[in-house]
mmCIF file of C-alpha atoms in Angstrom:
data_model
loop_
_atom_site.group_PDB
_atom_site.id
_atom_site.type_symbol
_atom_site.label_atom_id
_atom_site.label_comp_id
_atom_site.label_asym_id
_atom_site.label_seq_id
_atom_site.Cartn_x
_atom_site.Cartn_y
_atom_site.Cartn_z
ATOM 1 C CA GLY A 26 -0.108 0.017 0.038
ATOM 2 C CA ALA A 27 1.071 3.923 -0.496
ATOM 3 C CA GLY A 28 2.977 4.810 2.585
ATOM 4 C CA VAL A 29 3.740 8.578 4.177
ATOM 5 C CA SER A 30 4.113 10.733 1.237
ATOM 6 C CA GLN A 31 5.058 14.673 1.521
ATOM 7 C CA SER A 32 5.736 17.575 -0.886
ATOM 8 C CA PRO A 33 7.800 19.247 -2.220
ATOM 9 C CA SER A 34 10.590 16.841 -2.377
ATOM 10 C CA ASN A 35 12.855 19.849 -2.254
ATOM 11 C CA LYS A 36 12.229 23.453 -1.616
ATOM 12 C CA VAL A 37 14.220 26.521 -2.181
ATOM 13 C CA THR A 38 13.457 29.972 -0.629
ATOM 14 C CA GLU A 39 14.592 32.923 -0.084
ATOM 15 C CA LYS A 40 15.283 34.318 3.521
ATOM 16 C CA GLY A 41 12.302 36.253 4.461
ATOM 17 C CA LYS A 42 9.450 34.604 2.467
ATOM 18 C CA ASP A 43 6.744 31.748 4.471
ATOM 19 C CA VAL A 44 6.842 28.231 3.074
ATOM 20 C CA GLU A 45 4.291 25.462 3.394
ATOM 21 C CA LEU A 46 5.474 21.656 3.604
ATOM 22 C CA ARG A 47 2.750 18.667 3.310
ATOM 23 C CA CYS A 48 2.470 15.509 4.774
ATOM 24 C CA ASP A 49 -0.070 12.868 3.872
ATOM 25 C CA PRO A 50 -0.096 9.937 6.194
ATOM 26 C CA ILE A 51 -0.748 6.236 5.861
ATOM 27 C CA SER A 52 -4.837 6.220 5.664
ATOM 28 C CA GLY A 53 -5.991 4.874 9.118
ATOM 29 C CA HIS A 54 -2.808 6.292 11.189
ATOM 30 C CA THR A 55 -4.425 8.302 13.966
ATOM 31 C CA ALA A 56 -1.188 9.655 15.086
ATOM 32 C CA LEU A 57 1.005 12.066 12.857
ATOM 33 C CA TYR A 58 4.466 13.737 13.995
ATOM 34 C CA TRP A 59 7.116 16.255 12.245
ATOM 35 C CA TYR A 60 10.362 15.952 13.030
ATOM 36 C CA ARG A 61 13.045 18.083 11.342
ATOM 37 C CA GLN A 62 16.403 16.463 10.613
ATOM 38 C CA SER A 63 20.149 18.635 10.398
ATOM 39 C CA LEU A 64 23.420 17.570 9.873
ATOM 40 C CA GLY A 65 25.183 16.533 13.217
ATOM 41 C CA GLN A 66 21.551 17.228 15.136
ATOM 42 C CA GLY A 67 19.475 13.807 14.693
ATOM 43 C CA LEU A 68 15.948 14.015 14.890
ATOM 44 C CA GLU A 69 14.429 16.937 16.458
ATOM 45 C CA PHE A 70 10.793 16.624 17.698
ATOM 46 C CA LEU A 71 8.658 19.448 16.278
ATOM 47 C CA ILE A 72 4.736 18.484 16.698
ATOM 48 C CA TYR A 73 2.463 15.574 17.107
ATOM 49 C CA PHE A 74 -1.081 15.462 16.503
ATOM 50 C CA GLN A 75 -3.211 12.512 17.938
ATOM 51 C CA GLY A 76 -6.877 11.855 16.534
ATOM 52 C CA ASN A 77 -8.885 14.955 17.543
ATOM 53 C CA SER A 78 -6.756 16.033 20.612
ATOM 54 C CA ALA A 79 -4.668 18.891 20.708
ATOM 55 C CA PRO A 80 -1.268 18.921 19.374
ATOM 56 C CA ASP A 81 2.021 18.411 21.448
ATOM 57 C CA LYS A 82 3.700 21.692 19.790
ATOM 58 C CA SER A 83 6.070 21.672 22.687
ATOM 59 C CA GLY A 84 9.364 21.076 19.877
ATOM 60 C CA LEU A 85 8.536 24.015 17.626
ATOM 61 C CA PRO A 86 11.285 26.202 17.753
ATOM 62 C CA SER A 87 10.122 29.474 17.718
ATOM 63 C CA ASP A 88 6.505 30.946 16.737
ATOM 64 C CA ARG A 89 7.024 31.432 13.568
ATOM 65 C CA PHE A 90 6.478 27.226 12.808
ATOM 66 C CA SER A 91 2.898 26.214 13.081
ATOM 67 C CA ALA A 92 1.311 23.173 11.944
ATOM 68 C CA GLU A 93 -2.148 21.844 11.458
ATOM 69 C CA ARG A 94 -3.923 18.900 10.472
ATOM 70 C CA THR A 95 -7.278 18.438 8.682
ATOM 71 C CA GLY A 96 -9.552 16.021 8.916
ATOM 72 C CA GLY A 97 -7.366 13.894 10.833
ATOM 73 C CA SER A 98 -5.493 13.265 7.695
ATOM 74 C CA VAL A 99 -3.426 15.528 5.989
ATOM 75 C CA SER A 100 -0.818 18.068 7.484
ATOM 76 C CA THR A 101 0.740 20.982 6.741
ATOM 77 C CA LEU A 102 4.009 22.606 8.706
ATOM 78 C CA THR A 103 4.551 26.237 8.027
ATOM 79 C CA ILE A 104 7.363 28.509 8.506
ATOM 80 C CA GLN A 105 6.763 31.998 8.510
ATOM 81 C CA ARG A 106 9.902 34.593 7.566
ATOM 82 C CA THR A 107 12.326 31.709 7.012
ATOM 83 C CA GLN A 108 15.959 31.974 8.298
ATOM 84 C CA GLN A 109 18.979 30.213 6.811
ATOM 85 C CA GLU A 110 18.740 28.166 10.319
ATOM 86 C CA ASP A 111 15.493 26.815 8.750
ATOM 87 C CA SER A 112 17.384 24.719 6.105
ATOM 88 C CA ALA A 113 17.307 21.174 6.701
ATOM 89 C CA VAL A 114 15.363 18.154 5.784
ATOM 90 C CA TYR A 115 11.751 18.144 7.294
ATOM 91 C CA LEU A 116 10.142 14.576 8.114
ATOM 92 C CA CYS A 117 6.813 13.432 8.552
ATOM 93 C CA ALA A 118 5.687 10.032 10.402
ATOM 94 C CA SER A 119 2.756 8.518 11.058
ATOM 95 C CA SER A 120 1.422 5.628 13.405
ATOM 96 C CA PHE A 121 -1.471 3.283 13.427
ATOM 97 C CA ARG A 122 -2.265 4.558 16.992
ATOM 98 C CA ASP A 123 -0.089 6.330 19.851
ATOM 99 C CA THR A 124 0.766 3.525 22.304
ATOM 100 C CA GLY A 125 4.062 4.582 22.807
ATOM 101 C CA ALA A 126 5.655 1.426 21.542
ATOM 102 C CA GLY A 127 3.915 1.340 17.952
ATOM 103 C CA GLU A 128 5.987 1.757 14.770
ATOM 104 C CA GLN A 129 6.110 5.150 13.121
ATOM 105 C CA TYR A 130 6.422 4.983 9.419
ATOM 106 C CA PHE A 131 8.129 7.896 7.993
ATOM 107 C CA GLY A 132 7.896 9.733 4.479
ATOM 108 C CA PRO A 133 10.747 10.600 2.383
ATOM 109 C CA GLY A 134 11.219 13.940 3.697
ATOM 110 C CA THR A 135 11.291 17.611 2.379
ATOM 111 C CA ARG A 136 14.452 19.464 2.094
ATOM 112 C CA LEU A 137 14.347 23.005 2.367
ATOM 113 C CA THR A 138 17.123 25.357 2.045
ATOM 114 C CA VAL A 139 16.738 29.123 2.655
ATOM 115 C CA THR A 140 19.214 31.307 0.801
ATOM 116 C CA ALA B 21 15.249 15.730 31.157
ATOM 117 C CA GLN B 22 14.317 12.917 28.845
ATOM 118 C CA ARG B 23 17.618 12.360 26.848
ATOM 119 C CA VAL B 24 19.004 9.793 24.300
ATOM 120 C CA THR B 25 22.713 9.654 23.564
ATOM 121 C CA GLN B 26 24.656 8.106 20.741
ATOM 122 C CA PRO B 27 28.220 9.118 21.584
ATOM 123 C CA GLU B 28 29.631 8.102 18.174
ATOM 124 C CA LYS B 29 29.124 10.090 15.238
ATOM 125 C CA LEU B 30 30.370 7.618 13.231
ATOM 126 C CA LEU B 31 31.800 4.056 13.699
ATOM 127 C CA SER B 32 33.742 1.954 11.175
ATOM 128 C CA VAL B 33 34.476 -1.672 11.360
ATOM 129 C CA PHE B 34 35.536 -4.417 8.635
ATOM 130 C CA LYS B 35 33.176 -6.880 7.153
ATOM 131 C CA GLY B 36 32.702 -10.344 10.000
ATOM 132 C CA ALA B 37 33.548 -7.860 12.461
ATOM 133 C CA PRO B 38 31.085 -7.968 15.682
ATOM 134 C CA VAL B 39 29.353 -4.314 15.886
ATOM 135 C CA GLU B 40 28.161 -2.355 18.580
ATOM 136 C CA LEU B 41 26.255 0.845 18.484
ATOM 137 C CA LYS B 42 25.853 2.456 21.937
ATOM 138 C CA CYS B 43 22.989 4.275 23.416
ATOM 139 C CA ASN B 44 22.030 5.516 26.495
ATOM 140 C CA TYR B 45 19.152 7.185 27.793
ATOM 141 C CA SER B 46 17.434 9.111 30.593
ATOM 142 C CA TYR B 47 13.847 8.796 32.077
ATOM 143 C CA SER B 48 12.568 8.237 35.188
ATOM 144 C CA GLY B 49 9.580 6.292 33.803
ATOM 145 C CA SER B 50 9.428 2.996 32.240
ATOM 146 C CA PRO B 51 11.234 3.127 28.548
ATOM 147 C CA GLU B 52 9.961 2.029 25.617
ATOM 148 C CA LEU B 53 13.280 1.800 23.068
ATOM 149 C CA PHE B 54 13.622 1.446 19.786
ATOM 150 C CA TRP B 55 16.355 1.300 16.624
ATOM 151 C CA TYR B 56 15.744 3.103 13.209
ATOM 152 C CA VAL B 57 17.989 2.596 10.432
ATOM 153 C CA GLN B 58 18.359 4.567 7.155
ATOM 154 C CA TYR B 59 19.948 3.308 4.266
ATOM 155 C CA SER B 60 21.335 5.204 1.814
ATOM 156 C CA ARG B 61 18.504 7.076 -0.567
ATOM 157 C CA GLN B 62 15.785 5.392 1.645
ATOM 158 C CA ARG B 63 13.556 6.514 4.589
ATOM 159 C CA LEU B 64 13.887 6.083 7.874
ATOM 160 C CA GLN B 65 12.431 2.797 9.100
ATOM 161 C CA LEU B 66 12.124 0.731 12.460
ATOM 162 C CA LEU B 67 14.848 -1.927 12.537
ATOM 163 C CA LEU B 68 13.858 -3.111 16.158
ATOM 164 C CA ARG B 69 12.027 -2.368 19.468
ATOM 165 C CA HIS B 70 13.099 -3.794 22.705
ATOM 166 C CA ILE B 71 9.626 -5.031 23.745
ATOM 167 C CA SER B 72 9.583 -7.327 20.986
ATOM 168 C CA ARG B 73 12.681 -8.537 21.652
ATOM 169 C CA GLU B 74 12.939 -9.959 18.355
ATOM 170 C CA SER B 75 16.137 -9.835 15.944
ATOM 171 C CA ILE B 76 15.945 -8.121 13.036
ATOM 172 C CA LYS B 77 19.096 -8.848 10.074
ATOM 173 C CA GLY B 78 21.038 -10.217 12.562
ATOM 174 C CA PHE B 79 20.985 -7.420 15.095
ATOM 175 C CA THR B 80 19.598 -7.207 18.644
ATOM 176 C CA ALA B 81 19.777 -4.952 20.870
ATOM 177 C CA ASP B 82 18.792 -5.145 25.322
ATOM 178 C CA LEU B 83 17.234 -3.242 27.661
ATOM 179 C CA ASN B 84 19.862 -2.353 30.514
ATOM 180 C CA LYS B 85 17.708 -0.597 32.949
ATOM 181 C CA GLY B 86 20.400 -0.301 35.482
ATOM 182 C CA GLU B 87 23.269 1.153 33.284
ATOM 183 C CA THR B 88 20.143 3.233 31.038
ATOM 184 C CA SER B 89 21.473 1.318 27.649
ATOM 185 C CA PHE B 90 20.001 0.031 24.654
ATOM 186 C CA HIS B 91 23.200 -1.085 22.653
ATOM 187 C CA LEU B 92 22.917 -2.146 19.419
ATOM 188 C CA LYS B 93 25.058 -5.490 18.496
ATOM 189 C CA LYS B 94 25.705 -7.653 15.744
ATOM 190 C CA PRO B 95 27.861 -10.436 15.913
ATOM 191 C CA PHE B 96 29.267 -10.382 11.918
ATOM 192 C CA ALA B 97 28.717 -6.970 10.455
ATOM 193 C CA GLN B 98 27.973 -7.046 6.366
ATOM 194 C CA GLU B 99 28.661 -4.690 3.691
ATOM 195 C CA GLU B 100 24.389 -3.981 3.884
ATOM 196 C CA ASP B 101 24.574 -2.961 7.338
ATOM 197 C CA SER B 102 26.185 0.694 6.541
ATOM 198 C CA ALA B 103 23.775 3.151 7.111
ATOM 199 C CA MET B 104 22.587 5.801 9.899
ATOM 200 C CA TYR B 105 21.555 4.341 12.950
ATOM 201 C CA TYR B 106 19.109 6.103 15.271
ATOM 202 C CA CYS B 107 17.950 5.112 18.741
ATOM 203 C CA ALA B 108 14.743 6.545 20.173
ATOM 204 C CA LEU B 109 12.931 6.652 23.461
ATOM 205 C CA SER B 110 9.257 6.820 23.716
ATOM 206 C CA VAL B 111 8.250 9.006 26.454
ATOM 207 C CA HIS B 112 4.908 10.110 27.976
ATOM 208 C CA THR B 113 4.132 12.809 29.591
ATOM 209 C CA SER B 114 0.412 14.948 29.919
ATOM 210 C CA GLY B 115 -0.971 11.967 28.485
ATOM 211 C CA THR B 116 0.249 11.538 25.284
ATOM 212 C CA TYR B 117 3.375 9.891 24.152
ATOM 213 C CA LYS B 118 6.467 11.584 22.384
ATOM 214 C CA TYR B 119 9.555 10.319 20.642
ATOM 215 C CA ILE B 120 13.163 11.561 21.668
ATOM 216 C CA PHE B 121 15.599 10.414 18.865
ATOM 217 C CA GLY B 122 19.293 10.272 19.415
ATOM 218 C CA THR B 123 21.832 12.042 17.114
ATOM 219 C CA GLY B 124 22.799 8.730 15.065
ATOM 220 C CA THR B 125 25.712 6.565 14.222
ATOM 221 C CA ARG B 126 26.759 6.328 10.920
ATOM 222 C CA LEU B 127 27.812 2.786 10.620
ATOM 223 C CA LYS B 128 30.567 1.901 7.920
ATOM 224 C CA VAL B 129 31.530 -1.990 7.074
ATOM 225 C CA LEU B 130 34.546 -1.625 5.111
ATOM 226 C CA ALA B 131 35.300 -4.503 2.295
#
């Protein structure tokens, strides 16, 4: 079946511009996560959605970052007024349900370059 | 604070040699631990989880609560094991689960 998909695969933007990154989770997966993967920094947790509950935004690095999940499916991560330090690979993952021991299925990522 | 530490950024071993990727965690609760792997040009994927007590592709990992470690081991490394490996901890906070990943270890298996 189809896995987690993300778009675009690559995004180059100028400093100060806003960007939107999209994630389509696996159908039926109630939990959705966003991570940032930077060279030498590993995976940095950004935000987590579980069903209809309020999202856990504790990992968002600044108020320029926001995310929403519509209809319990597709999610969009928005970065406003991008900065060069936002350059990274943004990964989305979903899991069937959040039990703490479930497998996360990752998308291919969006490589964001801020010039 | 909850934390996952992978002390080695790069580990190089020869084919056929044993390999151990280190992972230490900090968490006051009951830990759920995972190893994820990312092969070149592939997605990050689950390798194994401690709760399953499984061996995948010859890899095993044992949770040692006394040493707060979850090291990944394989007795005989293969070239196809070359990849980026991430240790992850699932923590339960405020009624939800959050995953904390380590910074990763790149394993290079040399011919």
